[in-house]
């Protein structure tokens, strides 16, 4: 794999965070499969072995669009997250930076493309227990008169890294393709603010949007939640907290490759343990920064697939990708939602990796996923009368 990035070498030990997940018998680490044993993820056509290559076969399994982004990320100097300090991880190049660089190589201007989407933005703040946090309002031009539906969006980054700018492409794509206002939420990060600070902020932001949507042309009766990765976990938990707190439920949940469990022995964790840009060791790094105590690993908020009560939640769209340790738990979450009586649409995308959503400008599967998400949200809004 000369010239590619190795986001997690096989020799890298699991960090303290993984030990936290393995602290009770329920999450005990299992002995890995033999190096020559094939692993076939349920419902997937991609076969991988634990020791296929140092990157779990990422560069061979990625389609050409995704491969271009991954190669560019390596050229920009991104390092394995588990080898970085928090400050270094927050400062290093991101997949979003790689997308901009690919566009530049193609002779395209990323800023001009974003301007052509005709989505305006306005920065505001909302109150939390830890003070105030930013919330960015994206409004699609020409979406029609009258109050618009609103999507409360939560970005990813393992509750440790990334911000509103990192995930701006996702927020803008959702606004453009759904015809809705997107309120993109910032929240307190670990390790400065441990679990469940981000979850508390996320619910505070949801309630703030419910109370203040009229300030930016939004319709509080038609409110959805959406999130990627750690943000997918936040979006799901916000719906649970709304249900349990007798607060208006969102009309839909868009959940993209979510952190939905604490079991690091799932089929996708085994097959993709050294995948890039997200690996098993990287997830251990995040866990080590997020959890304040071992008991937190048993929280239903982190174990959506096994401990959370999912009954009575709004309809959901769950999107996963094959080259991702989190694929199995995302699929399991979709199955658990269906079993709980929640109307759920599930779609897995082959040949792409964690963080692909929002890369529609250069990755065809990302554009397809964004189109699907926009369609699902439009359908949900159309079924809900405005106030």
mmCIF file of C-alpha atoms in Angstrom:
data_model
loop_
_atom_site.group_PDB
_atom_site.id
_atom_site.type_symbol
_atom_site.label_atom_id
_atom_site.label_comp_id
_atom_site.label_asym_id
_atom_site.label_seq_id
_atom_site.Cartn_x
_atom_site.Cartn_y
_atom_site.Cartn_z
ATOM 1 C CA UNK A 1 0.000 0.000 0.000
ATOM 2 C CA UNK A 2 2.759 2.386 -0.851
ATOM 3 C CA UNK A 3 1.568 5.974 -0.823
ATOM 4 C CA UNK A 4 -1.590 5.249 1.178
ATOM 5 C CA UNK A 5 -2.347 6.085 4.773
ATOM 6 C CA UNK A 6 -2.474 3.414 7.425
ATOM 7 C CA UNK A 7 -5.112 4.643 9.829
ATOM 8 C CA UNK A 8 -4.515 1.701 12.133
ATOM 9 C CA UNK A 9 -1.659 -0.804 11.887
ATOM 10 C CA UNK A 10 -2.211 -4.321 13.189
ATOM 11 C CA UNK A 11 0.543 -3.751 15.740
ATOM 12 C CA UNK A 12 -1.290 -0.835 17.356
ATOM 13 C CA UNK A 13 -2.719 -2.065 20.689
ATOM 14 C CA UNK A 14 -6.275 -1.292 21.682
ATOM 15 C CA UNK A 15 -6.413 1.735 23.918
ATOM 16 C CA UNK A 16 -7.877 2.131 27.368
ATOM 17 C CA UNK A 17 -11.298 2.961 25.967
ATOM 18 C CA UNK A 18 -11.712 -0.497 24.522
ATOM 19 C CA UNK A 19 -10.834 -1.947 27.901
ATOM 20 C CA UNK A 20 -13.718 0.060 29.331
ATOM 21 C CA UNK A 21 -16.106 -1.600 26.912
ATOM 22 C CA UNK A 22 -14.636 -4.970 27.845
ATOM 23 C CA UNK A 23 -14.985 -4.293 31.566
ATOM 24 C CA UNK A 24 -18.097 -6.417 32.018
ATOM 25 C CA UNK A 25 -18.855 -9.940 30.748
ATOM 26 C CA UNK A 26 -21.495 -8.526 28.389
ATOM 27 C CA UNK A 27 -18.825 -6.695 26.403
ATOM 28 C CA UNK A 28 -15.885 -9.049 26.880
ATOM 29 C CA UNK A 29 -13.482 -9.109 23.946
ATOM 30 C CA UNK A 30 -13.619 -12.330 21.989
ATOM 31 C CA UNK A 31 -10.638 -14.109 20.518
ATOM 32 C CA UNK A 32 -10.163 -12.816 16.954
ATOM 33 C CA UNK A 33 -10.757 -15.231 14.101
ATOM 34 C CA UNK A 34 -7.680 -16.885 12.605
ATOM 35 C CA UNK A 35 -5.838 -14.671 10.180
ATOM 36 C CA UNK A 36 -6.800 -16.849 7.239
ATOM 37 C CA UNK A 37 -10.473 -17.165 8.169
ATOM 38 C CA UNK A 38 -12.822 -15.303 5.805
ATOM 39 C CA UNK A 39 -15.403 -13.028 7.362
ATOM 40 C CA UNK A 40 -18.639 -12.420 5.489
ATOM 41 C CA UNK A 41 -20.728 -9.612 6.924
ATOM 42 C CA UNK A 42 -24.460 -10.383 7.007
ATOM 43 C CA UNK A 43 -26.221 -9.077 3.926
ATOM 44 C CA UNK A 44 -22.995 -7.975 2.241
ATOM 45 C CA UNK A 45 -21.130 -9.266 -0.765
ATOM 46 C CA UNK A 46 -17.730 -8.038 0.390
ATOM 47 C CA UNK A 47 -15.506 -10.753 1.812
ATOM 48 C CA UNK A 48 -12.581 -9.655 3.969
ATOM 49 C CA UNK A 49 -10.129 -11.427 6.213
ATOM 50 C CA UNK A 50 -8.770 -10.022 9.447
ATOM 51 C CA UNK A 51 -5.241 -9.890 8.066
ATOM 52 C CA UNK A 52 -6.091 -9.214 4.427
ATOM 53 C CA UNK A 53 -3.953 -6.072 4.401
ATOM 54 C CA UNK A 54 -2.882 -3.601 7.086
ATOM 55 C CA UNK A 55 -5.912 -1.452 6.249
ATOM 56 C CA UNK A 56 -8.546 -4.221 6.227
ATOM 57 C CA UNK A 57 -8.515 -4.050 2.446
ATOM 58 C CA UNK A 58 -9.854 -0.501 2.371
ATOM 59 C CA UNK A 59 -7.913 0.556 -0.699
ATOM 60 C CA UNK A 60 -8.926 -2.573 -2.633
ATOM 61 C CA UNK A 61 -12.569 -2.499 -1.577
ATOM 62 C CA UNK A 62 -13.194 1.232 -2.054
ATOM 63 C CA UNK A 63 -14.722 2.281 -5.357
ATOM 64 C CA UNK A 64 -12.805 4.718 -7.539
ATOM 65 C CA UNK A 65 -14.548 7.833 -6.209
ATOM 66 C CA UNK A 66 -13.951 6.898 -2.594
ATOM 67 C CA UNK A 67 -10.407 5.795 -3.361
ATOM 68 C CA UNK A 68 -9.538 9.225 -4.740
ATOM 69 C CA UNK A 69 -10.643 10.844 -1.472
ATOM 70 C CA UNK A 70 -8.702 8.366 0.666
ATOM 71 C CA UNK A 71 -5.520 8.804 -1.353
ATOM 72 C CA UNK A 72 -5.844 12.575 -1.133
ATOM 73 C CA UNK A 73 -6.354 12.377 2.630
ATOM 74 C CA UNK A 74 -3.033 10.528 2.862
ATOM 75 C CA UNK A 75 -1.309 13.085 0.672
ATOM 76 C CA UNK A 76 -2.566 15.857 2.958
ATOM 77 C CA UNK A 77 -0.774 14.203 5.888
ATOM 78 C CA UNK A 78 -3.588 12.741 7.975
ATOM 79 C CA UNK A 79 -2.286 10.324 10.604
ATOM 80 C CA UNK A 80 -3.965 7.472 12.496
ATOM 81 C CA UNK A 81 -6.265 9.100 15.045
ATOM 82 C CA UNK A 82 -5.058 6.778 17.799
ATOM 83 C CA UNK A 83 -1.511 8.077 17.345
ATOM 84 C CA UNK A 84 -2.525 11.709 17.856
ATOM 85 C CA UNK A 85 -3.139 13.856 20.900
ATOM 86 C CA UNK A 86 -6.552 15.479 21.086
ATOM 87 C CA UNK A 87 -5.114 18.801 19.923
ATOM 88 C CA UNK A 88 -3.300 17.129 17.011
ATOM 89 C CA UNK A 89 -6.394 15.149 16.018
ATOM 90 C CA UNK A 90 -8.500 18.293 15.958
ATOM 91 C CA UNK A 91 -5.949 20.148 13.835
ATOM 92 C CA UNK A 92 -5.061 17.533 11.230
ATOM 93 C CA UNK A 93 -6.623 17.278 7.747
ATOM 94 C CA UNK A 94 -10.125 15.857 7.566
ATOM 95 C CA UNK A 95 -12.023 13.906 4.907
ATOM 96 C CA UNK A 96 -13.788 17.190 4.117
ATOM 97 C CA UNK A 97 -10.389 18.733 3.358
ATOM 98 C CA UNK A 98 -9.621 15.786 1.097
ATOM 99 C CA UNK A 99 -12.853 16.329 -0.839
ATOM 100 C CA UNK A 100 -11.934 19.979 -1.428
ATOM 101 C CA UNK A 101 -8.487 18.920 -2.631
ATOM 102 C CA UNK A 102 -9.972 16.350 -5.044
ATOM 103 C CA UNK A 103 -12.274 19.027 -6.434
ATOM 104 C CA UNK A 104 -9.277 21.305 -6.937
ATOM 105 C CA UNK A 105 -7.472 18.541 -8.840
ATOM 106 C CA UNK A 106 -10.570 18.255 -11.032
ATOM 107 C CA UNK A 107 -10.396 21.966 -11.783
ATOM 108 C CA UNK A 108 -13.436 22.769 -9.663
ATOM 109 C CA UNK A 109 -13.841 25.398 -6.965
ATOM 110 C CA UNK A 110 -15.394 23.992 -3.792
ATOM 111 C CA UNK A 111 -16.602 27.405 -2.643
ATOM 112 C CA UNK A 112 -18.219 28.117 -6.004
ATOM 113 C CA UNK A 113 -20.008 24.764 -5.934
ATOM 114 C CA UNK A 114 -21.354 25.460 -2.462
ATOM 115 C CA UNK A 115 -22.511 28.913 -3.532
ATOM 116 C CA UNK A 116 -24.321 27.340 -6.487
ATOM 117 C CA UNK A 117 -26.405 25.269 -4.087
ATOM 118 C CA UNK A 118 -28.127 28.522 -3.058
ATOM 119 C CA UNK A 119 -28.320 27.721 0.634
ATOM 120 C CA UNK A 120 -27.875 30.692 2.943
ATOM 121 C CA UNK A 121 -26.516 30.394 6.464
ATOM 122 C CA UNK A 122 -26.822 32.279 9.703
ATOM 123 C CA UNK A 123 -24.955 31.672 12.957
ATOM 124 C CA UNK A 124 -26.922 31.759 16.206
ATOM 125 C CA UNK A 125 -26.490 30.344 19.727
ATOM 126 C CA UNK A 126 -28.596 28.270 22.085
ATOM 127 C CA UNK A 127 -28.352 27.924 25.878
ATOM 128 C CA UNK A 128 -27.030 24.783 27.580
ATOM 129 C CA UNK A 129 -26.040 23.770 31.095
ATOM 130 C CA UNK A 130 -22.478 24.596 30.100
ATOM 131 C CA UNK A 131 -23.245 28.099 28.809
ATOM 132 C CA UNK A 132 -24.096 28.688 25.156
ATOM 133 C CA UNK A 133 -23.199 26.736 22.040
ATOM 134 C CA UNK A 134 -23.282 27.682 18.339
ATOM 135 C CA UNK A 135 -26.103 26.566 16.071
ATOM 136 C CA UNK A 136 -25.914 27.325 12.343
ATOM 137 C CA UNK A 137 -29.093 27.817 10.363
ATOM 138 C CA UNK A 138 -29.027 26.743 6.685
ATOM 139 C CA UNK A 139 -31.968 27.915 4.584
ATOM 140 C CA UNK A 140 -32.519 26.726 0.989
ATOM 141 C CA UNK A 141 -33.412 29.541 -1.383
ATOM 142 C CA UNK A 142 -36.543 29.105 -3.462
ATOM 143 C CA UNK A 143 -38.008 26.421 -1.180
ATOM 144 C CA UNK A 144 -41.369 28.157 -1.138
ATOM 145 C CA UNK A 145 -43.205 30.686 0.965
ATOM 146 C CA UNK A 146 -44.404 30.209 4.496
ATOM 147 C CA UNK A 147 -42.636 28.456 7.353
ATOM 148 C CA UNK A 148 -40.316 25.669 6.191
ATOM 149 C CA UNK A 149 -39.808 22.306 7.883
ATOM 150 C CA UNK A 150 -36.680 22.048 10.021
ATOM 151 C CA UNK A 151 -34.004 19.369 10.408
ATOM 152 C CA UNK A 152 -31.995 19.479 13.637
ATOM 153 C CA UNK A 153 -28.645 18.034 12.539
ATOM 154 C CA UNK A 154 -25.857 16.653 14.765
ATOM 155 C CA UNK A 155 -22.350 16.285 13.347
ATOM 156 C CA UNK A 156 -19.956 13.401 13.950
ATOM 157 C CA UNK A 157 -16.425 13.249 15.311
ATOM 158 C CA UNK A 158 -16.672 10.749 18.157
ATOM 159 C CA UNK A 159 -17.861 13.499 20.517
ATOM 160 C CA UNK A 160 -14.215 14.675 20.554
ATOM 161 C CA UNK A 161 -13.214 16.214 17.210
ATOM 162 C CA UNK A 162 -14.834 18.073 14.292
ATOM 163 C CA UNK A 163 -17.274 20.989 14.270
ATOM 164 C CA UNK A 164 -19.946 22.729 12.222
ATOM 165 C CA UNK A 165 -17.477 23.617 9.461
ATOM 166 C CA UNK A 166 -16.212 20.043 9.113
ATOM 167 C CA UNK A 167 -19.714 18.767 8.360
ATOM 168 C CA UNK A 168 -21.032 21.782 6.471
ATOM 169 C CA UNK A 169 -21.353 19.865 3.195
ATOM 170 C CA UNK A 170 -23.755 17.397 4.812
ATOM 171 C CA UNK A 171 -25.907 20.129 6.314
ATOM 172 C CA UNK A 172 -26.078 22.049 3.047
ATOM 173 C CA UNK A 173 -26.891 18.921 1.043
ATOM 174 C CA UNK A 174 -29.757 18.069 3.397
ATOM 175 C CA UNK A 175 -31.144 21.595 3.126
ATOM 176 C CA UNK A 176 -30.914 21.582 -0.665
ATOM 177 C CA UNK A 177 -32.332 18.099 -1.211
ATOM 178 C CA UNK A 178 -35.105 18.191 1.397
ATOM 179 C CA UNK A 179 -36.243 21.789 0.912
ATOM 180 C CA UNK A 180 -36.003 22.219 4.677
ATOM 181 C CA UNK A 181 -34.089 24.501 6.991
ATOM 182 C CA UNK A 182 -31.201 22.700 8.678
ATOM 183 C CA UNK A 183 -30.198 23.740 12.189
ATOM 184 C CA UNK A 184 -26.683 22.320 12.600
ATOM 185 C CA UNK A 185 -25.846 21.896 16.274
ATOM 186 C CA UNK A 186 -22.534 22.320 18.051
ATOM 187 C CA UNK A 187 -22.209 20.715 21.470
ATOM 188 C CA UNK A 188 -19.663 20.313 24.239
ATOM 189 C CA UNK A 189 -16.837 17.943 23.363
ATOM 190 C CA UNK A 190 -14.862 15.412 25.353
ATOM 191 C CA UNK A 191 -12.410 15.118 27.001
ATOM 192 C CA UNK A 192 -13.096 18.594 28.361
ATOM 193 C CA UNK A 193 -16.745 17.614 28.900
ATOM 194 C CA UNK A 194 -17.301 13.899 29.368
ATOM 195 C CA UNK A 195 -20.390 11.815 28.563
ATOM 196 C CA UNK A 196 -23.276 12.706 28.658
ATOM 197 C CA UNK A 197 -22.544 16.421 28.109
ATOM 198 C CA UNK A 198 -22.956 16.184 24.320
ATOM 199 C CA UNK A 199 -26.279 14.374 24.749
ATOM 200 C CA UNK A 200 -27.561 16.981 27.193
ATOM 201 C CA UNK A 201 -26.612 19.793 24.814
ATOM 202 C CA UNK A 202 -28.216 18.017 21.875
ATOM 203 C CA UNK A 203 -31.576 17.779 23.629
ATOM 204 C CA UNK A 204 -31.279 21.399 24.765
ATOM 205 C CA UNK A 205 -30.708 22.396 21.133
ATOM 206 C CA UNK A 206 -33.754 20.411 19.994
ATOM 207 C CA UNK A 207 -35.984 22.128 22.556
ATOM 208 C CA UNK A 208 -34.522 25.516 21.606
ATOM 209 C CA UNK A 209 -35.366 24.922 17.935
ATOM 210 C CA UNK A 210 -38.898 23.895 18.889
ATOM 211 C CA UNK A 211 -39.328 27.180 20.765
ATOM 212 C CA UNK A 212 -37.492 29.436 18.319
ATOM 213 C CA UNK A 213 -38.023 28.012 14.820
ATOM 214 C CA UNK A 214 -40.241 30.984 13.954
ATOM 215 C CA UNK A 215 -37.249 33.318 14.339
ATOM 216 C CA UNK A 216 -35.635 31.870 11.231
ATOM 217 C CA UNK A 217 -38.692 30.938 9.171
ATOM 218 C CA UNK A 218 -39.071 27.397 10.463
ATOM 219 C CA UNK A 219 -42.203 25.416 11.220
ATOM 220 C CA UNK A 220 -41.934 23.789 14.675
ATOM 221 C CA UNK A 221 -44.697 21.323 13.786
ATOM 222 C CA UNK A 222 -42.487 19.756 11.129
ATOM 223 C CA UNK A 223 -39.232 19.021 12.924
ATOM 224 C CA UNK A 224 -36.894 16.115 12.123
ATOM 225 C CA UNK A 225 -33.586 15.025 13.621
ATOM 226 C CA UNK A 226 -30.525 13.831 11.705
ATOM 227 C CA UNK A 227 -26.953 12.905 12.497
ATOM 228 C CA UNK A 228 -23.817 11.130 11.351
ATOM 229 C CA UNK A 229 -21.712 8.707 13.391
ATOM 230 C CA UNK A 230 -21.658 10.049 16.958
ATOM 231 C CA UNK A 231 -24.275 12.500 15.705
ATOM 232 C CA UNK A 232 -26.465 9.589 14.632
ATOM 233 C CA UNK A 233 -26.372 8.412 18.215
ATOM 234 C CA UNK A 234 -27.278 11.913 19.395
ATOM 235 C CA UNK A 235 -30.208 12.203 16.978
ATOM 236 C CA UNK A 236 -31.648 8.878 18.139
ATOM 237 C CA UNK A 237 -31.210 9.778 21.802
ATOM 238 C CA UNK A 238 -32.868 13.159 21.283
ATOM 239 C CA UNK A 239 -35.949 11.359 19.973
ATOM 240 C CA UNK A 240 -35.867 9.029 22.996
ATOM 241 C CA UNK A 241 -35.507 11.958 25.399
ATOM 242 C CA UNK A 242 -38.388 13.779 23.696
ATOM 243 C CA UNK A 243 -40.591 10.712 24.066
ATOM 244 C CA UNK A 244 -39.641 10.180 27.705
ATOM 245 C CA UNK A 245 -39.871 13.887 28.570
ATOM 246 C CA UNK A 246 -43.280 14.410 26.989
ATOM 247 C CA UNK A 247 -41.748 16.814 24.464
ATOM 248 C CA UNK A 248 -42.980 16.962 20.867
ATOM 249 C CA UNK A 249 -41.479 14.073 18.916
ATOM 250 C CA UNK A 250 -39.559 14.697 15.709
ATOM 251 C CA UNK A 251 -41.468 13.584 12.626
ATOM 252 C CA UNK A 252 -38.495 11.583 11.321
ATOM 253 C CA UNK A 253 -35.017 10.372 12.266
ATOM 254 C CA UNK A 254 -32.197 10.280 9.712
ATOM 255 C CA UNK A 255 -29.469 8.109 11.226
ATOM 256 C CA UNK A 256 -26.226 7.788 9.240
ATOM 257 C CA UNK A 257 -23.597 5.147 10.202
ATOM 258 C CA UNK A 258 -24.388 5.650 13.890
ATOM 259 C CA UNK A 259 -22.455 4.751 17.009
ATOM 260 C CA UNK A 260 -25.171 2.439 18.303
ATOM 261 C CA UNK A 261 -23.492 -0.071 20.604
ATOM 262 C CA UNK A 262 -20.457 -0.914 22.707
ATOM 263 C CA UNK A 263 -19.711 -4.361 21.277
ATOM 264 C CA UNK A 264 -16.396 -4.235 19.423
ATOM 265 C CA UNK A 265 -16.622 -7.876 18.325
ATOM 266 C CA UNK A 266 -19.365 -7.491 15.700
ATOM 267 C CA UNK A 267 -18.754 -8.839 12.171
ATOM 268 C CA UNK A 268 -17.974 -5.379 10.823
ATOM 269 C CA UNK A 269 -15.569 -4.591 13.665
ATOM 270 C CA UNK A 270 -13.675 -7.784 12.802
ATOM 271 C CA UNK A 271 -13.719 -7.320 9.033
ATOM 272 C CA UNK A 272 -12.963 -3.586 9.256
ATOM 273 C CA UNK A 273 -10.844 -3.432 12.380
ATOM 274 C CA UNK A 274 -8.083 -1.597 10.512
ATOM 275 C CA UNK A 275 -10.211 0.271 8.010
ATOM 276 C CA UNK A 276 -9.734 3.906 7.176
ATOM 277 C CA UNK A 277 -10.614 6.595 8.008
ATOM 278 C CA UNK A 278 -12.232 4.859 11.016
ATOM 279 C CA UNK A 279 -10.689 1.795 12.681
ATOM 280 C CA UNK A 280 -11.311 -0.239 15.821
ATOM 281 C CA UNK A 281 -8.322 1.372 17.522
ATOM 282 C CA UNK A 282 -9.608 4.816 16.589
ATOM 283 C CA UNK A 283 -12.935 3.980 18.208
ATOM 284 C CA UNK A 284 -11.007 2.931 21.308
ATOM 285 C CA UNK A 285 -9.263 6.305 21.285
ATOM 286 C CA UNK A 286 -12.615 8.100 21.200
ATOM 287 C CA UNK A 287 -14.061 5.962 23.989
ATOM 288 C CA UNK A 288 -11.040 6.659 26.178
ATOM 289 C CA UNK A 289 -11.653 10.396 25.815
ATOM 290 C CA UNK A 290 -15.441 10.322 26.212
ATOM 291 C CA UNK A 291 -16.260 8.074 29.166
ATOM 292 C CA UNK A 292 -15.729 9.396 32.679
ATOM 293 C CA UNK A 293 -16.100 5.979 34.335
ATOM 294 C CA UNK A 294 -16.388 2.358 33.321
ATOM 295 C CA UNK A 295 -20.070 2.166 34.256
ATOM 296 C CA UNK A 296 -20.874 4.682 31.502
ATOM 297 C CA UNK A 297 -20.224 1.954 28.936
ATOM 298 C CA UNK A 298 -23.407 0.240 30.168
ATOM 299 C CA UNK A 299 -25.630 3.258 29.506
ATOM 300 C CA UNK A 300 -28.638 2.652 27.223
ATOM 301 C CA UNK A 301 -27.669 5.914 25.520
ATOM 302 C CA UNK A 302 -24.577 4.171 24.153
ATOM 303 C CA UNK A 303 -26.218 0.769 23.755
ATOM 304 C CA UNK A 304 -29.098 1.622 21.462
ATOM 305 C CA UNK A 305 -29.101 -1.863 19.936
ATOM 306 C CA UNK A 306 -29.276 -3.796 23.221
ATOM 307 C CA UNK A 307 -30.417 -1.693 26.193
ATOM 308 C CA UNK A 308 -32.417 1.255 24.845
ATOM 309 C CA UNK A 309 -36.215 1.257 24.644
ATOM 310 C CA UNK A 310 -36.982 2.083 21.010
ATOM 311 C CA UNK A 311 -40.767 1.768 21.151
ATOM 312 C CA UNK A 312 -42.841 4.781 20.201
ATOM 313 C CA UNK A 313 -40.107 6.529 18.239
ATOM 314 C CA UNK A 314 -40.797 8.335 14.943
ATOM 315 C CA UNK A 315 -40.119 6.737 11.538
ATOM 316 C CA UNK A 316 -36.444 6.330 10.718
ATOM 317 C CA UNK A 317 -34.058 6.167 7.798
ATOM 318 C CA UNK A 318 -30.808 4.354 8.601
ATOM 319 C CA UNK A 319 -27.825 4.540 6.235
ATOM 320 C CA UNK A 320 -24.620 2.516 6.598
ATOM 321 C CA UNK A 321 -21.527 1.711 4.549
ATOM 322 C CA UNK A 322 -19.594 -1.532 4.151
ATOM 323 C CA UNK A 323 -16.031 -0.367 4.882
ATOM 324 C CA UNK A 324 -16.785 0.684 8.435
ATOM 325 C CA UNK A 325 -16.477 -0.923 11.895
ATOM 326 C CA UNK A 326 -19.901 0.556 12.700
ATOM 327 C CA UNK A 327 -21.760 -1.099 9.815
ATOM 328 C CA UNK A 328 -23.093 -4.056 11.843
ATOM 329 C CA UNK A 329 -24.448 -1.956 14.693
ATOM 330 C CA UNK A 330 -26.109 0.446 12.259
ATOM 331 C CA UNK A 331 -27.837 -2.454 10.546
ATOM 332 C CA UNK A 332 -28.768 -3.922 13.935
ATOM 333 C CA UNK A 333 -30.252 -0.593 15.015
ATOM 334 C CA UNK A 334 -32.473 -0.604 11.927
ATOM 335 C CA UNK A 335 -33.581 -4.142 12.759
ATOM 336 C CA UNK A 336 -34.254 -3.254 16.420
ATOM 337 C CA UNK A 337 -36.277 -0.219 15.395
ATOM 338 C CA UNK A 338 -38.407 -2.364 13.083
ATOM 339 C CA UNK A 339 -38.852 -4.952 15.839
ATOM 340 C CA UNK A 340 -40.022 -2.160 18.159
ATOM 341 C CA UNK A 341 -42.723 -1.219 15.674
ATOM 342 C CA UNK A 342 -40.930 1.797 14.212
ATOM 343 C CA UNK A 343 -41.349 2.296 10.463
ATOM 344 C CA UNK A 344 -37.763 2.057 9.224
ATOM 345 C CA UNK A 345 -36.002 2.307 5.868
ATOM 346 C CA UNK A 346 -32.483 0.848 5.745
ATOM 347 C CA UNK A 347 -29.831 1.124 3.038
ATOM 348 C CA UNK A 348 -26.192 -0.006 3.024
ATOM 349 C CA UNK A 349 -23.733 1.353 0.457
ATOM 350 C CA UNK A 350 -20.886 -0.816 -0.846
ATOM 351 C CA UNK A 351 -17.482 0.515 -1.820
ATOM 352 C CA UNK A 352 -17.529 3.538 0.493
ATOM 353 C CA UNK A 353 -16.210 4.229 3.973
ATOM 354 C CA UNK A 354 -17.221 5.951 7.167
ATOM 355 C CA UNK A 355 -17.652 9.702 6.524
ATOM 356 C CA UNK A 356 -18.796 9.219 2.919
ATOM 357 C CA UNK A 357 -22.120 11.009 3.442
ATOM 358 C CA UNK A 358 -21.719 14.658 2.481
ATOM 359 C CA UNK A 359 -19.150 13.848 -0.230
ATOM 360 C CA UNK A 360 -21.735 14.083 -3.006
ATOM 361 C CA UNK A 361 -19.595 16.502 -5.010
ATOM 362 C CA UNK A 362 -17.004 13.765 -5.702
ATOM 363 C CA UNK A 363 -18.451 10.399 -4.582
ATOM 364 C CA UNK A 364 -21.427 9.057 -6.550
ATOM 365 C CA UNK A 365 -22.703 6.841 -3.709
ATOM 366 C CA UNK A 366 -22.643 9.857 -1.407
ATOM 367 C CA UNK A 367 -24.829 11.788 -3.808
ATOM 368 C CA UNK A 368 -27.193 8.810 -3.973
ATOM 369 C CA UNK A 369 -27.335 8.630 -0.167
ATOM 370 C CA UNK A 370 -28.000 12.360 0.073
ATOM 371 C CA UNK A 371 -30.779 12.029 -2.513
ATOM 372 C CA UNK A 372 -32.312 9.160 -0.549
ATOM 373 C CA UNK A 373 -32.134 11.113 2.703
ATOM 374 C CA UNK A 374 -33.691 14.175 1.099
ATOM 375 C CA UNK A 375 -36.522 12.084 -0.365
ATOM 376 C CA UNK A 376 -37.251 10.341 2.942
ATOM 377 C CA UNK A 377 -37.334 13.648 4.812
ATOM 378 C CA UNK A 378 -39.572 15.292 2.204
ATOM 379 C CA UNK A 379 -42.015 12.395 2.486
ATOM 380 C CA UNK A 380 -42.081 12.726 6.276
ATOM 381 C CA UNK A 381 -42.674 16.464 6.144
ATOM 382 C CA UNK A 382 -45.409 16.048 3.551
ATOM 383 C CA UNK A 383 -47.328 13.740 5.908
ATOM 384 C CA UNK A 384 -47.247 16.278 8.754
ATOM 385 C CA UNK A 385 -49.623 19.254 8.705
ATOM 386 C CA UNK A 386 -48.195 22.672 9.503
ATOM 387 C CA UNK A 387 -49.489 24.653 12.462
#
